[in-house]
């Protein structure tokens, strides 16, 4: 049997969603055969220290996995640094990893899907990542997959040989920003892409995910997505959410409750324009404006 990928879970100060995340993960068919590695970030403010300690006390009670390893940071690193450093550390040991944050509910077949995909595409360097999340996509059978050139940060997996090639400083951005055609192509995976990358380079945001996607674009790489999402994000209305607090969630998707363990992976790597139009819909200007309006009036 091929060795299972470790699960890397990043948490900060959301105890309620963390507990739901761990509970759902433990219900996965491969949980008891998988190593769980948890990174707990340190408090940013003095007032956050009690909840951080409460979270760490809870983490010490987590069971249901092959092993549970907890890394407690004495300082606040922030999500981007925590993920880049933590995933790099795990990749060096295991050569692959499945990554989650503390506000993601996984389907019972999430680990099966992720591990099967990691094994299937292991020797295909054109695949940068496996995504567990998918927006609502019509026109595919339940166990099918599709390809995009925009990785998802909600329940994903990668291999060390691809991860270690990422330039987190994005040194090619200076030439990219002068190329109008390149910027237009980058935005084909969502009209928010160039704006987020610009804000990243200006220091207005600190996102590992947009740099991951920029590397993907620059190197013409792909991500694999399930036709029905294996991930449900519950962090949008959580009061202690770090980056996503809102009442209306434009990213609501169909959630896989099938328990199916068979998936139709394929080697025909291409973009289906019909599917891509559906995929980028939630990140369109129209949907972003609608999202702001609905959150304002609720």
PDB file of N, CA and C in Angstrom, residues 239-279:
ATOM      1  N   UNK A 239     -16.802  34.790  14.541  1.00  0.00           N
ATOM      2  CA  UNK A 239     -16.346  36.086  15.062  1.00  0.00           C
ATOM      3  C   UNK A 239     -14.841  36.160  15.252  1.00  0.00           C
ATOM      4  N   UNK A 240     -14.175  35.035  15.428  1.00  0.00           N
ATOM      5  CA  UNK A 240     -12.727  35.036  15.598  1.00  0.00           C
ATOM      6  C   UNK A 240     -11.982  34.661  14.326  1.00  0.00           C
ATOM      7  N   UNK A 241     -12.680  34.687  13.188  1.00  0.00           N
ATOM      8  CA  UNK A 241     -12.025  34.376  11.922  1.00  0.00           C
ATOM      9  C   UNK A 241     -10.952  35.412  11.628  1.00  0.00           C
ATOM     10  N   UNK A 242      -9.816  34.954  11.129  1.00  0.00           N
ATOM     11  CA  UNK A 242      -8.683  35.843  10.883  1.00  0.00           C
ATOM     12  C   UNK A 242      -8.863  36.675   9.630  1.00  0.00           C
ATOM     13  N   UNK A 243      -9.308  36.042   8.560  1.00  0.00           N
ATOM     14  CA  UNK A 243      -9.332  36.732   7.270  1.00  0.00           C
ATOM     15  C   UNK A 243     -10.689  36.755   6.587  1.00  0.00           C
ATOM     16  N   UNK A 244     -11.699  36.046   7.091  1.00  0.00           N
ATOM     17  CA  UNK A 244     -12.961  35.938   6.371  1.00  0.00           C
ATOM     18  C   UNK A 244     -14.146  36.048   7.316  1.00  0.00           C
ATOM     19  N   UNK A 245     -14.595  37.269   7.606  1.00  0.00           N
ATOM     20  CA  UNK A 245     -15.759  37.481   8.448  1.00  0.00           C
ATOM     21  C   UNK A 245     -16.834  38.175   7.630  1.00  0.00           C
ATOM     22  N   UNK A 246     -17.912  37.484   7.319  1.00  0.00           N
ATOM     23  CA  UNK A 246     -19.008  38.076   6.587  1.00  0.00           C
ATOM     24  C   UNK A 246     -20.258  37.235   6.784  1.00  0.00           C
ATOM     25  N   UNK A 247     -21.415  37.837   6.516  1.00  0.00           N
ATOM     26  CA  UNK A 247     -22.684  37.148   6.716  1.00  0.00           C
ATOM     27  C   UNK A 247     -23.106  36.366   5.483  1.00  0.00           C
ATOM     28  N   UNK A 248     -22.903  36.963   4.314  1.00  0.00           N
ATOM     29  CA  UNK A 248     -23.268  36.305   3.063  1.00  0.00           C
ATOM     30  C   UNK A 248     -22.021  35.699   2.435  1.00  0.00           C
ATOM     31  N   UNK A 249     -22.118  34.459   2.017  1.00  0.00           N
ATOM     32  CA  UNK A 249     -20.969  33.736   1.466  1.00  0.00           C
ATOM     33  C   UNK A 249     -21.229  33.385   0.009  1.00  0.00           C
ATOM     34  N   UNK A 250     -20.541  34.057  -0.898  1.00  0.00           N
ATOM     35  CA  UNK A 250     -20.724  33.778  -2.326  1.00  0.00           C
ATOM     36  C   UNK A 250     -20.063  32.475  -2.750  1.00  0.00           C
ATOM     37  N   UNK A 251     -19.310  31.861  -1.845  1.00  0.00           N
ATOM     38  CA  UNK A 251     -18.599  30.631  -2.181  1.00  0.00           C
ATOM     39  C   UNK A 251     -19.344  29.365  -1.740  1.00  0.00           C
ATOM     40  N   UNK A 252     -20.611  29.494  -1.401  1.00  0.00           N
ATOM     41  CA  UNK A 252     -21.379  28.311  -1.035  1.00  0.00           C
ATOM     42  C   UNK A 252     -21.381  27.322  -2.196  1.00  0.00           C
ATOM     43  N   UNK A 253     -21.201  26.049  -1.885  1.00  0.00           N
ATOM     44  CA  UNK A 253     -21.091  25.046  -2.944  1.00  0.00           C
ATOM     45  C   UNK A 253     -21.821  23.777  -2.545  1.00  0.00           C
ATOM     46  N   UNK A 254     -21.990  22.899  -3.517  1.00  0.00           N
ATOM     47  CA  UNK A 254     -22.562  21.586  -3.240  1.00  0.00           C
ATOM     48  C   UNK A 254     -21.516  20.764  -2.491  1.00  0.00           C
ATOM     49  N   UNK A 255     -21.937  20.095  -1.409  1.00  0.00           N
ATOM     50  CA  UNK A 255     -21.006  19.360  -0.557  1.00  0.00           C
ATOM     51  C   UNK A 255     -21.210  17.864  -0.750  1.00  0.00           C
ATOM     52  N   UNK A 256     -20.125  17.143  -0.945  1.00  0.00           N
ATOM     53  CA  UNK A 256     -20.187  15.707  -1.220  1.00  0.00           C
ATOM     54  C   UNK A 256     -20.580  14.918   0.033  1.00  0.00           C
ATOM     55  N   UNK A 257     -21.716  14.261  -0.020  1.00  0.00           N
ATOM     56  CA  UNK A 257     -22.174  13.410   1.082  1.00  0.00           C
ATOM     57  C   UNK A 257     -22.320  11.956   0.632  1.00  0.00           C
ATOM     58  N   UNK A 258     -21.669  11.632  -0.467  1.00  0.00           N
ATOM     59  CA  UNK A 258     -21.886  10.325  -1.100  1.00  0.00           C
ATOM     60  C   UNK A 258     -21.122   9.174  -0.459  1.00  0.00           C
ATOM     61  N   UNK A 259     -20.006   9.467   0.198  1.00  0.00           N
ATOM     62  CA  UNK A 259     -19.108   8.447   0.743  1.00  0.00           C
ATOM     63  C   UNK A 259     -18.424   7.616  -0.346  1.00  0.00           C
ATOM     64  N   UNK A 260     -18.516   8.045  -1.587  1.00  0.00           N
ATOM     65  CA  UNK A 260     -17.894   7.305  -2.688  1.00  0.00           C
ATOM     66  C   UNK A 260     -16.377   7.321  -2.564  1.00  0.00           C
ATOM     67  N   UNK A 261     -15.756   6.194  -2.883  1.00  0.00           N
ATOM     68  CA  UNK A 261     -14.298   6.075  -2.807  1.00  0.00           C
ATOM     69  C   UNK A 261     -13.670   5.855  -4.176  1.00  0.00           C
ATOM     70  N   UNK A 262     -14.467   6.021  -5.233  1.00  0.00           N
ATOM     71  CA  UNK A 262     -13.968   5.848  -6.600  1.00  0.00           C
ATOM     72  C   UNK A 262     -14.026   7.183  -7.330  1.00  0.00           C
ATOM     73  N   UNK A 263     -12.908   7.568  -7.958  1.00  0.00           N
ATOM     74  CA  UNK A 263     -12.824   8.862  -8.636  1.00  0.00           C
ATOM     75  C   UNK A 263     -12.222   8.672 -10.024  1.00  0.00           C
ATOM     76  N   UNK A 264     -12.760   9.404 -10.977  1.00  0.00           N
ATOM     77  CA  UNK A 264     -12.350   9.239 -12.371  1.00  0.00           C
ATOM     78  C   UNK A 264     -11.264  10.242 -12.755  1.00  0.00           C
ATOM     79  N   UNK A 265     -10.038   9.964 -12.340  1.00  0.00           N
ATOM     80  CA  UNK A 265      -8.912  10.804 -12.730  1.00  0.00           C
ATOM     81  C   UNK A 265      -8.546  10.499 -14.182  1.00  0.00           C
ATOM     82  N   UNK A 266      -7.924  11.463 -14.839  1.00  0.00           N
ATOM     83  CA  UNK A 266      -7.506  11.230 -16.220  1.00  0.00           C
ATOM     84  C   UNK A 266      -6.254  12.040 -16.523  1.00  0.00           C
ATOM     85  N   UNK A 267      -5.606  11.687 -17.608  1.00  0.00           N
ATOM     86  CA  UNK A 267      -4.342  12.334 -17.977  1.00  0.00           C
ATOM     87  C   UNK A 267      -4.504  13.365 -19.084  1.00  0.00           C
ATOM     88  N   UNK A 268      -5.743  13.608 -19.505  1.00  0.00           N
ATOM     89  CA  UNK A 268      -5.997  14.614 -20.545  1.00  0.00           C
ATOM     90  C   UNK A 268      -6.104  15.973 -19.864  1.00  0.00           C
ATOM     91  N   UNK A 269      -4.972  16.642 -19.730  1.00  0.00           N
ATOM     92  CA  UNK A 269      -4.923  17.898 -18.978  1.00  0.00           C
ATOM     93  C   UNK A 269      -5.203  19.067 -19.915  1.00  0.00           C
ATOM     94  N   UNK A 270      -6.397  19.611 -19.783  1.00  0.00           N
ATOM     95  CA  UNK A 270      -6.781  20.756 -20.595  1.00  0.00           C
ATOM     96  C   UNK A 270      -7.876  21.533 -19.880  1.00  0.00           C
ATOM     97  N   UNK A 271      -8.043  22.781 -20.275  1.00  0.00           N
ATOM     98  CA  UNK A 271      -9.064  23.632 -19.684  1.00  0.00           C
ATOM     99  C   UNK A 271     -10.331  23.557 -20.523  1.00  0.00           C
ATOM    100  N   UNK A 272     -11.437  23.262 -19.873  1.00  0.00           N
ATOM    101  CA  UNK A 272     -12.743  23.251 -20.520  1.00  0.00           C
ATOM    102  C   UNK A 272     -13.364  24.633 -20.315  1.00  0.00           C
ATOM    103  N   UNK A 273     -13.492  25.406 -21.380  1.00  0.00           N
ATOM    104  CA  UNK A 273     -13.967  26.789 -21.268  1.00  0.00           C
ATOM    105  C   UNK A 273     -15.323  26.878 -20.581  1.00  0.00           C
ATOM    106  N   UNK A 274     -16.178  25.915 -20.854  1.00  0.00           N
ATOM    107  CA  UNK A 274     -17.511  25.912 -20.238  1.00  0.00           C
ATOM    108  C   UNK A 274     -17.417  25.760 -18.717  1.00  0.00           C
ATOM    109  N   UNK A 275     -16.529  24.893 -18.275  1.00  0.00           N
ATOM    110  CA  UNK A 275     -16.345  24.675 -16.839  1.00  0.00           C
ATOM    111  C   UNK A 275     -15.618  25.849 -16.190  1.00  0.00           C
ATOM    112  N   UNK A 276     -14.640  26.412 -16.887  1.00  0.00           N
ATOM    113  CA  UNK A 276     -13.883  27.536 -16.341  1.00  0.00           C
ATOM    114  C   UNK A 276     -14.793  28.740 -16.121  1.00  0.00           C
ATOM    115  N   UNK A 277     -15.742  28.966 -17.021  1.00  0.00           N
ATOM    116  CA  UNK A 277     -16.689  30.068 -16.851  1.00  0.00           C
ATOM    117  C   UNK A 277     -17.464  29.917 -15.549  1.00  0.00           C
ATOM    118  N   UNK A 278     -17.840  28.688 -15.228  1.00  0.00           N
ATOM    119  CA  UNK A 278     -18.543  28.432 -13.969  1.00  0.00           C
ATOM    120  C   UNK A 278     -17.598  28.593 -12.779  1.00  0.00           C
ATOM    121  N   UNK A 279     -16.372  28.122 -12.957  1.00  0.00           N
ATOM    122  CA  UNK A 279     -15.387  28.149 -11.870  1.00  0.00           C
ATOM    123  C   UNK A 279     -15.047  29.571 -11.436  1.00  0.00           C
TER     124      UNK A 279
END
